[in-house]
Amino acid sequence: MMAPAALFLAALTAMLLRPPDVPFYEIDRIAFIVLILGVAGRAVVTGGRLLVVERATWPMIGLTLLAVASVIGQPFDNQTWCLLAAKFFVPFTLFHVAGLAFRDERGLRQFEMFALLVLAYLCFTSIAFLVGAKSLIFPRFILDESLGYHVDRARGPLLQAVANGVSLNLLGVLAVHAFLRGRIRGLKATLLLASLPVAILATMTRAVWLSFTVSIGVLIFISHNRRLRRICVGVTIVGALGLLIALSFDDHRRALMDRLHESGPLDFREAVYAGGWQMFLEKPLTGWGVNQMPAELARHVSGYKERELYPHNTYLEILVEHGLFGFALYAWLMWEVFRLGRGLIPQAERDGLLNPRFHAMWPVLLGVYWVNATVVVMNYQFVNGLLFTMAGMLAAQQRRAAKELERGMGPSLTTLRGSAA
């Protein structure tokens, strides 16, 4: 109860490093429950509110109810409920708990330091994979070819190259923000920011490359901060040098050229998208339900013998599983999350983590998530949890700003009421 921020970060760490297919694979669930109990206990002891309803809360409730209603009458399937937790239960809960756990600038600085440490770890792991130093990769299950996807790429503990790339990109934007605030300096900052484009390159994923390039380009051309532009130009130069060095080695050059010219995944996605659209047209309003798409999609796509096919597109999956109503709720949720970056900032927090520059970067962070969601289904608990944690911080900041505004207007309102009386 005394350290809600530490509990929160421990839960995020468990979600990042959750080892699959081992006896303690539920450690992330245990950490999540402990976090809820700790924050709830603190609220009871201090007399605070446990749940604050935001505008984003309503589409969250709607999506969760739709998802639960689609599986409640089916036989219990652990995979389905795990997907529900990763996509809805956990990130939506973290959104509301974040405002209670990170109540002051000290807690926000702890989150920032956590983000920098995770970024350093993911960059180190990706670069170690790229150069063949696999003995340095930890945990060892990352190298297990029987687990996850993309065993030939830098996929990190999330066991999926796109998820690793999204995490690197999101955390990289936070690292740039931390550098501008003076939270990291000197050699540490140089090494961390220089390793980021190399780690992105190591994912060998075109969507990750594209989203990273676009996010850096947006920061360069849209920002009015000269220092921010210089940092982004420097990161771009390092990325270009890293690419040139990689091309000088035959193995890396061959792998990069194969990824750039590979058409098989594009043909597969085209067929899957067409099959998914056909499924949507069959049930446009009610949808097919959670986790029903893989098996049904295989029946709507010809030319592939797999028993289960996956949509590789978050928006298509929502449209097929939950119909137009579910998609409208998701669009509403994303709009409300976007609006959080346009909220008021308390005077005392204008130099903190959630300062005006962070608000300006918020659309870039969301853009990274949205772009990559077009090529993968965001079933990754850590990625969803990270994004909705930041959204919850912004929502809590808006509440603090509203209270500050009310306190500032209090005397004027009292005077007006007295005059009217």
Short mmCIF file of C-alpha atoms in Angstrom, two decimals:
data_model
loop_
_atom_site.label_atom_id
_atom_site.label_comp_id
_atom_site.label_asym_id
_atom_site.label_seq_id
_atom_site.Cartn_x
_atom_site.Cartn_y
_atom_site.Cartn_z
CA MET A 1 0.00 0.00 0.00
CA MET A 2 2.92 2.33 0.72
CA ALA A 3 4.55 1.79 -2.68
CA PRO A 4 1.82 1.60 -5.35
CA ALA A 5 4.18 2.79 -8.09
CA ALA A 6 6.63 -0.02 -7.32
CA LEU A 7 3.78 -2.55 -7.37
CA PHE A 8 2.64 -1.20 -10.72
CA LEU A 9 6.09 -1.42 -12.28
CA ALA A 10 6.58 -4.92 -10.89
CA ALA A 11 3.35 -5.98 -12.61
CA LEU A 12 4.51 -4.50 -15.93
CA THR A 13 7.84 -6.29 -15.55
CA ALA A 14 6.07 -9.59 -14.98
CA MET A 15 4.00 -8.98 -18.13
CA LEU A 16 7.17 -8.28 -20.11
CA LEU A 17 9.17 -11.25 -18.87
CA ARG A 18 6.37 -13.77 -18.44
CA PRO A 19 7.99 -17.12 -19.35
CA PRO A 20 5.60 -19.28 -21.36
CA ASP A 21 5.10 -23.00 -20.82
CA VAL A 22 6.88 -23.20 -17.47
CA PRO A 23 5.37 -23.88 -14.01
CA PHE A 24 5.34 -20.18 -13.04
CA TYR A 25 3.75 -18.85 -16.22
CA GLU A 26 0.93 -17.27 -14.19
CA ILE A 27 3.33 -14.90 -12.40
CA ASP A 28 1.94 -11.96 -14.39
CA ARG A 29 -1.57 -12.73 -13.15
CA ILE A 30 -0.32 -12.93 -9.56
CA ALA A 31 1.47 -9.58 -9.91
CA PHE A 32 -1.65 -8.04 -11.44
CA ILE A 33 -3.88 -9.23 -8.57
CA VAL A 34 -1.37 -8.03 -5.97
CA LEU A 35 -1.33 -4.63 -7.67
CA ILE A 36 -5.12 -4.34 -7.53
CA LEU A 37 -5.22 -5.40 -3.88
CA GLY A 38 -2.45 -2.97 -2.93
CA VAL A 39 -4.02 0.01 -4.69
CA ALA A 40 -7.50 -0.86 -3.41
CA GLY A 41 -6.19 -1.20 0.14
CA ARG A 42 -4.48 2.15 -0.12
CA ALA A 43 -7.69 3.78 -1.35
CA VAL A 44 -9.65 2.31 1.57
CA VAL A 45 -7.09 3.39 4.17
CA THR A 46 -6.67 6.92 2.80
CA GLY A 47 -10.37 7.40 2.09
CA GLY A 48 -9.78 7.97 -1.61
CA ARG A 49 -11.92 6.89 -4.55
CA LEU A 50 -11.10 3.48 -5.95
CA LEU A 51 -12.69 4.01 -9.37
CA VAL A 52 -12.95 7.28 -11.22
CA VAL A 53 -15.12 7.10 -14.31
CA GLU A 54 -13.58 8.79 -17.33
CA ARG A 55 -15.07 9.40 -20.75
CA ALA A 56 -12.91 6.55 -22.04
CA THR A 57 -14.39 4.26 -19.38
CA TRP A 58 -17.69 3.87 -21.24
CA PRO A 59 -16.33 2.39 -24.50
CA MET A 60 -14.06 0.21 -22.38
CA ILE A 61 -17.07 -1.16 -20.52
CA GLY A 62 -18.93 -1.67 -23.78
CA LEU A 63 -16.08 -3.59 -25.44
CA THR A 64 -15.55 -5.73 -22.35
CA LEU A 65 -19.24 -6.60 -22.08
CA LEU A 66 -19.38 -7.50 -25.77
CA ALA A 67 -16.36 -9.75 -25.43
CA VAL A 68 -17.60 -11.48 -22.27
CA ALA A 69 -21.09 -11.96 -23.72
CA SER A 70 -19.63 -13.74 -26.75
CA VAL A 71 -17.80 -16.36 -24.65
CA ILE A 72 -19.87 -16.70 -21.50
CA GLY A 73 -22.09 -19.42 -22.96
CA GLN A 74 -19.22 -21.42 -24.47
CA PRO A 75 -17.19 -24.17 -22.78
CA PHE A 76 -14.26 -22.78 -20.82
CA ASP A 77 -11.19 -22.22 -22.98
CA ASN A 78 -8.10 -20.88 -21.23
CA GLN A 79 -6.66 -19.35 -24.40
CA THR A 80 -9.80 -17.34 -25.04
CA TRP A 81 -9.85 -15.89 -21.54
CA CYS A 82 -6.13 -15.11 -21.74
CA LEU A 83 -6.81 -13.16 -24.93
CA LEU A 84 -9.61 -11.28 -23.22
CA ALA A 85 -7.27 -10.41 -20.37
CA ALA A 86 -4.48 -9.23 -22.67
CA LYS A 87 -6.76 -7.12 -24.89
CA PHE A 88 -9.38 -5.82 -22.47
CA PHE A 89 -9.27 -6.71 -18.78
CA VAL A 90 -5.63 -5.90 -18.02
CA PRO A 91 -5.05 -2.72 -20.10
CA PHE A 92 -8.42 -1.23 -19.15
CA THR A 93 -7.72 -1.90 -15.47
CA LEU A 94 -4.22 -0.44 -15.73
CA PHE A 95 -5.74 2.68 -17.29
CA HIS A 96 -7.76 3.32 -14.14
CA VAL A 97 -5.14 2.10 -11.66
CA ALA A 98 -2.35 4.23 -13.17
CA GLY A 99 -3.92 7.41 -11.89
CA LEU A 100 -3.98 5.98 -8.36
CA ALA A 101 -0.48 4.48 -8.45
CA PHE A 102 1.34 7.45 -10.00
CA ARG A 103 -0.07 10.27 -7.94
CA ASP A 104 2.93 12.62 -7.89
CA GLU A 105 6.04 13.51 -9.85
CA ARG A 106 8.14 11.05 -7.86
CA GLY A 107 6.01 8.15 -9.06
CA LEU A 108 6.07 9.48 -12.63
CA ARG A 109 9.88 9.65 -12.51
CA GLN A 110 9.94 6.03 -11.39
CA PHE A 111 7.86 5.09 -14.43
CA GLU A 112 10.22 7.05 -16.66
CA MET A 113 13.25 5.27 -15.24
CA PHE A 114 11.50 1.94 -15.70
CA ALA A 115 10.84 2.80 -19.36
CA LEU A 116 14.50 3.70 -19.91
CA LEU A 117 15.72 0.47 -18.30
CA VAL A 118 13.31 -1.64 -20.36
CA LEU A 119 14.41 0.17 -23.52
CA ALA A 120 18.07 -0.49 -22.72
CA TYR A 121 17.31 -4.17 -22.12
CA LEU A 122 15.31 -4.58 -25.33
CA CYS A 123 17.97 -2.77 -27.38
CA PHE A 124 20.73 -4.92 -25.89
CA THR A 125 18.77 -8.11 -26.59
CA SER A 126 17.99 -7.10 -30.18
CA ILE A 127 21.54 -6.09 -30.99
CA ALA A 128 22.92 -9.25 -29.40
CA PHE A 129 20.62 -11.25 -31.68
CA LEU A 130 21.68 -9.22 -34.71
CA VAL A 131 25.42 -9.77 -34.17
CA GLY A 132 25.00 -13.43 -33.23
CA ALA A 133 25.90 -13.04 -29.54
CA LYS A 134 23.01 -15.27 -28.46
CA SER A 135 24.77 -16.36 -25.29
CA LEU A 136 24.08 -12.86 -23.93
CA ILE A 137 20.32 -13.08 -24.48
CA PHE A 138 18.20 -13.48 -21.36
CA PRO A 139 15.74 -15.05 -20.59
CA ARG A 140 16.75 -18.10 -22.59
CA PHE A 141 13.20 -18.92 -23.71
CA ILE A 142 13.57 -16.11 -26.28
CA LEU A 143 15.77 -18.50 -28.30
CA ASP A 144 13.36 -21.41 -28.05
CA GLU A 145 12.19 -22.10 -31.61
CA SER A 146 9.11 -23.97 -30.39
CA LEU A 147 7.69 -20.82 -28.76
CA GLY A 148 6.15 -17.78 -30.39
CA TYR A 149 6.89 -16.49 -33.87
CA HIS A 150 9.76 -15.08 -35.92
CA VAL A 151 12.57 -17.14 -34.43
CA ASP A 152 14.92 -15.75 -37.07
CA ARG A 153 14.41 -12.12 -35.96
CA ALA A 154 15.06 -10.03 -32.88
CA ARG A 155 11.75 -10.70 -31.15
CA GLY A 156 12.63 -10.13 -27.49
CA PRO A 157 10.71 -11.62 -24.55
CA LEU A 158 7.40 -10.88 -26.28
CA LEU A 159 8.30 -13.62 -28.82
CA GLN A 160 7.01 -11.60 -31.77
CA ALA A 161 9.09 -9.19 -33.85
CA VAL A 162 6.33 -6.61 -34.38
CA ALA A 163 5.49 -6.50 -30.66
CA ASN A 164 9.18 -6.05 -29.88
CA GLY A 165 9.42 -3.28 -32.48
CA VAL A 166 6.35 -1.46 -31.16
CA SER A 167 7.79 -1.55 -27.63
CA LEU A 168 11.14 -0.24 -28.85
CA ASN A 169 9.45 2.57 -30.76
CA LEU A 170 7.19 3.65 -27.90
CA LEU A 171 9.97 3.51 -25.34
CA GLY A 172 12.31 5.27 -27.75
CA VAL A 173 9.98 8.29 -27.94
CA LEU A 174 9.93 8.33 -24.13
CA ALA A 175 13.74 8.21 -24.11
CA VAL A 176 13.94 11.24 -26.40
CA HIS A 177 11.53 13.03 -24.07
CA ALA A 178 13.67 12.05 -21.05
CA PHE A 179 16.79 13.39 -22.78
CA LEU A 180 15.11 16.73 -23.44
CA ARG A 181 14.15 16.91 -19.77
CA GLY A 182 17.74 16.19 -18.71
CA ARG A 183 16.85 12.86 -17.13
CA ILE A 184 19.56 11.08 -19.14
CA ARG A 185 22.74 12.77 -20.24
CA GLY A 186 26.20 12.22 -21.59
CA LEU A 187 27.47 8.84 -22.69
CA LYS A 188 24.45 6.93 -21.35
CA ALA A 189 22.04 8.99 -23.42
CA THR A 190 24.23 8.73 -26.52
CA LEU A 191 24.55 4.94 -26.28
CA LEU A 192 20.86 4.43 -25.59
CA LEU A 193 19.59 6.62 -28.42
CA ALA A 194 22.25 5.34 -30.84
CA SER A 195 21.34 1.72 -30.15
CA LEU A 196 17.62 2.32 -30.81
CA PRO A 197 17.68 2.43 -34.65
CA VAL A 198 20.00 -0.59 -34.74
CA ALA A 199 17.58 -2.54 -32.52
CA ILE A 200 14.70 -1.48 -34.77
CA LEU A 201 16.64 -2.72 -37.79
CA ALA A 202 17.24 -6.07 -36.05
CA THR A 203 13.49 -6.79 -35.92
CA MET A 204 13.61 -7.39 -39.69
CA THR A 205 10.00 -6.24 -39.95
CA ARG A 206 8.89 -3.76 -42.58
CA ALA A 207 5.96 -2.38 -40.60
CA VAL A 208 8.26 -1.64 -37.65
CA TRP A 209 10.76 0.07 -39.95
CA LEU A 210 8.00 2.14 -41.51
CA SER A 211 6.41 3.25 -38.22
CA PHE A 212 9.82 4.14 -36.75
CA THR A 213 10.78 6.15 -39.83
CA VAL A 214 7.45 7.97 -39.86
CA SER A 215 7.58 8.75 -36.12
CA ILE A 216 11.11 10.16 -36.42
CA GLY A 217 10.10 12.14 -39.51
CA VAL A 218 7.07 13.60 -37.74
CA LEU A 219 9.19 14.68 -34.78
CA ILE A 220 11.71 16.31 -37.14
CA PHE A 221 9.31 18.21 -39.39
CA ILE A 222 6.45 19.00 -37.01
CA SER A 223 8.35 19.94 -33.86
CA HIS A 224 9.29 23.55 -33.17
CA ASN A 225 12.00 22.47 -30.72
CA ARG A 226 15.43 22.70 -32.37
CA ARG A 227 17.02 20.41 -29.82
CA LEU A 228 14.41 17.72 -30.47
CA ARG A 229 15.00 17.99 -34.20
CA ARG A 230 18.76 17.65 -33.74
CA ILE A 231 18.28 14.52 -31.62
CA CYS A 232 15.98 12.94 -34.19
CA VAL A 233 18.36 13.82 -37.04
CA GLY A 234 21.18 12.24 -35.06
CA VAL A 235 19.15 9.07 -34.52
CA THR A 236 18.40 9.00 -38.25
CA ILE A 237 22.09 9.33 -39.13
CA VAL A 238 23.03 6.52 -36.74
CA GLY A 239 20.29 4.36 -38.26
CA ALA A 240 21.61 5.03 -41.76
CA LEU A 241 25.16 4.18 -40.69
CA GLY A 242 23.93 1.00 -39.02
CA LEU A 243 22.14 0.01 -42.21
CA LEU A 244 25.28 0.62 -44.28
CA ILE A 245 27.37 -1.46 -41.89
CA ALA A 246 24.80 -4.27 -41.96
CA LEU A 247 24.81 -4.22 -45.77
CA SER A 248 28.58 -4.68 -45.76
CA PHE A 249 28.14 -8.19 -44.37
CA ASP A 250 26.87 -10.82 -46.78
CA ASP A 251 24.55 -12.57 -44.32
CA HIS A 252 22.89 -9.38 -43.13
CA ARG A 253 22.67 -7.93 -46.64
CA ARG A 254 21.01 -11.10 -47.91
CA ALA A 255 18.57 -11.15 -45.01
CA LEU A 256 17.64 -7.49 -45.48
CA MET A 257 17.18 -7.86 -49.23
CA ASP A 258 15.04 -10.96 -48.72
CA ARG A 259 12.80 -9.08 -46.29
CA LEU A 260 12.43 -6.11 -48.63
CA HIS A 261 11.56 -8.25 -51.64
CA GLU A 262 9.58 -10.97 -49.89
CA SER A 263 6.09 -11.08 -51.39
CA GLY A 264 4.76 -14.23 -49.67
CA PRO A 265 3.56 -12.42 -46.52
CA LEU A 266 1.85 -9.76 -48.64
CA ASP A 267 0.01 -12.37 -50.71
CA PHE A 268 -0.99 -14.18 -47.54
CA ARG A 269 -2.29 -11.01 -45.92
CA GLU A 270 -4.25 -10.11 -49.03
CA ALA A 271 -5.96 -13.51 -48.97
CA VAL A 272 -6.60 -13.33 -45.22
CA TYR A 273 -8.00 -9.80 -45.44
CA ALA A 274 -10.34 -10.84 -48.23
CA GLY A 275 -11.52 -13.84 -46.21
CA GLY A 276 -11.95 -11.69 -43.11
CA TRP A 277 -14.02 -9.16 -45.04
CA GLN A 278 -16.23 -11.94 -46.30
CA MET A 279 -16.76 -13.10 -42.71
CA PHE A 280 -17.72 -9.57 -41.71
CA LEU A 281 -20.28 -9.36 -44.51
CA GLU A 282 -21.90 -12.55 -43.24
CA LYS A 283 -22.36 -11.17 -39.71
CA PRO A 284 -21.92 -7.40 -39.91
CA LEU A 285 -23.82 -6.48 -36.76
CA THR A 286 -23.27 -9.19 -34.17
CA GLY A 287 -19.87 -10.50 -35.25
CA TRP A 288 -18.52 -14.02 -34.78
CA GLY A 289 -17.34 -13.76 -31.17
CA VAL A 290 -13.97 -13.81 -29.45
CA ASN A 291 -11.37 -16.28 -30.76
CA GLN A 292 -13.77 -17.71 -33.35
CA MET A 293 -11.99 -16.09 -36.26
CA PRO A 294 -8.90 -18.37 -36.64
CA ALA A 295 -10.86 -21.53 -37.34
CA GLU A 296 -13.58 -19.84 -39.38
CA LEU A 297 -11.08 -17.82 -41.39
CA ALA A 298 -9.38 -21.01 -42.57
CA ARG A 299 -12.69 -22.00 -44.17
CA HIS A 300 -13.00 -18.65 -45.96
CA VAL A 301 -9.48 -18.58 -47.40
CA SER A 302 -8.45 -20.90 -50.20
CA GLY A 303 -4.92 -21.97 -51.06
CA TYR A 304 -3.72 -22.51 -47.49
CA LYS A 305 -3.89 -25.81 -45.64
CA GLU A 306 -3.56 -24.52 -42.08
CA ARG A 307 -6.43 -25.38 -39.74
CA GLU A 308 -6.27 -21.92 -38.19
CA LEU A 309 -5.46 -18.58 -39.82
CA TYR A 310 -5.02 -15.25 -38.09
CA PRO A 311 -6.13 -11.87 -39.43
CA HIS A 312 -2.87 -9.98 -38.76
CA ASN A 313 -4.89 -6.79 -38.37
CA THR A 314 -6.34 -5.49 -35.11
CA TYR A 315 -9.12 -3.48 -36.77
CA LEU A 316 -10.22 -6.33 -39.00
CA GLU A 317 -10.34 -8.69 -36.04
CA ILE A 318 -12.51 -6.30 -34.02
CA LEU A 319 -14.80 -5.78 -36.99
CA VAL A 320 -15.21 -9.54 -37.55
CA GLU A 321 -15.44 -10.59 -33.90
CA HIS A 322 -17.67 -7.79 -32.59
CA GLY A 323 -19.35 -6.36 -35.68
CA LEU A 324 -20.01 -2.72 -36.48
CA PHE A 325 -21.10 -1.94 -32.92
CA GLY A 326 -17.85 -3.25 -31.46
CA PHE A 327 -15.78 -1.41 -34.06
CA ALA A 328 -17.64 1.82 -33.27
CA LEU A 329 -16.86 1.34 -29.57
CA TYR A 330 -13.18 0.77 -30.37
CA ALA A 331 -13.06 3.89 -32.56
CA TRP A 332 -14.73 5.85 -29.76
CA LEU A 333 -12.17 4.54 -27.28
CA MET A 334 -9.23 5.52 -29.49
CA TRP A 335 -10.71 9.00 -29.94
CA GLU A 336 -11.05 9.46 -26.19
CA VAL A 337 -7.48 8.24 -25.66
CA PHE A 338 -6.28 10.68 -28.32
CA ARG A 339 -8.10 13.56 -26.63
CA LEU A 340 -6.16 13.01 -23.43
CA GLY A 341 -3.11 14.61 -25.02
CA ARG A 342 -5.05 17.85 -25.49
CA GLY A 343 -6.02 18.29 -21.85
CA LEU A 344 -5.02 20.91 -19.32
CA ILE A 345 -1.75 20.72 -17.38
CA PRO A 346 -1.50 21.83 -13.72
CA GLN A 347 0.93 24.69 -13.21
CA ALA A 348 3.11 22.61 -10.89
CA GLU A 349 3.49 19.86 -13.51
CA ARG A 350 4.58 21.95 -16.48
CA ASP A 351 8.20 20.89 -15.94
CA GLY A 352 7.42 17.27 -15.05
CA LEU A 353 7.10 14.10 -17.10
CA LEU A 354 3.64 14.97 -18.43
CA ASN A 355 4.69 18.41 -19.60
CA PRO A 356 3.49 20.18 -22.79
CA ARG A 357 6.17 18.41 -24.83
CA PHE A 358 4.84 15.01 -23.75
CA HIS A 359 1.36 16.12 -24.78
CA ALA A 360 2.75 17.11 -28.18
CA MET A 361 4.38 13.68 -28.51
CA TRP A 362 1.23 11.80 -27.52
CA PRO A 363 -0.17 11.62 -31.10
CA VAL A 364 3.17 10.17 -32.21
CA LEU A 365 2.99 7.47 -29.53
CA LEU A 366 -0.56 6.62 -30.56
CA GLY A 367 0.41 6.68 -34.23
CA VAL A 368 3.11 4.06 -33.61
CA TYR A 369 0.51 1.81 -31.99
CA TRP A 370 -2.12 2.41 -34.68
CA VAL A 371 0.21 1.83 -37.63
CA ASN A 372 1.54 -1.45 -36.28
CA ALA A 373 -1.99 -2.55 -35.36
CA THR A 374 -2.71 -2.72 -39.10
CA VAL A 375 -0.23 -5.60 -39.55
CA VAL A 376 -0.64 -7.51 -36.30
CA VAL A 377 -3.35 -8.19 -33.75
CA MET A 378 -2.44 -6.37 -30.56
CA ASN A 379 -2.84 -9.32 -28.23
CA TYR A 380 0.33 -8.37 -26.36
CA GLN A 381 -0.37 -7.63 -22.75
CA PHE A 382 2.77 -5.56 -22.13
CA VAL A 383 2.29 -3.37 -25.22
CA ASN A 384 -1.37 -2.72 -24.42
CA GLY A 385 -0.59 -2.21 -20.75
CA LEU A 386 2.19 0.29 -21.51
CA LEU A 387 0.01 2.41 -23.79
CA PHE A 388 -3.02 2.45 -21.50
CA THR A 389 -0.81 3.17 -18.47
CA MET A 390 0.35 6.39 -20.11
CA ALA A 391 -3.22 7.17 -21.08
CA GLY A 392 -4.30 6.67 -17.46
CA MET A 393 -1.56 9.06 -16.30
CA LEU A 394 -2.85 11.73 -18.66
CA ALA A 395 -6.43 11.18 -17.50
CA ALA A 396 -5.36 11.59 -13.86
CA GLN A 397 -3.49 14.74 -14.78
CA GLN A 398 -6.66 16.16 -16.33
CA ARG A 399 -8.49 15.52 -13.08
CA ARG A 400 -5.79 17.35 -11.13
CA ALA A 401 -5.93 20.25 -13.57
CA ALA A 402 -9.71 20.43 -13.23
CA LYS A 403 -9.43 20.58 -9.44
CA GLU A 404 -6.80 23.30 -9.69
CA LEU A 405 -9.07 25.26 -12.02
CA GLU A 406 -11.99 24.89 -9.61
CA ARG A 407 -9.90 26.12 -6.70
CA GLY A 408 -8.75 29.07 -8.74
CA MET A 409 -12.31 30.00 -9.75
CA GLY A 410 -13.82 29.39 -6.32
CA PRO A 411 -13.59 32.96 -4.96
CA SER A 412 -15.00 34.46 -8.16
CA LEU A 413 -17.93 32.09 -8.16
CA THR A 414 -18.61 32.83 -4.50
CA THR A 415 -18.53 36.59 -5.13
CA LEU A 416 -20.91 36.29 -8.07
CA ARG A 417 -23.32 34.19 -6.05
CA GLY A 418 -23.19 36.68 -3.17
CA SER A 419 -23.89 39.61 -5.50
CA ALA A 420 -26.80 37.79 -7.07
CA ALA A 421 -28.25 37.06 -3.66
#
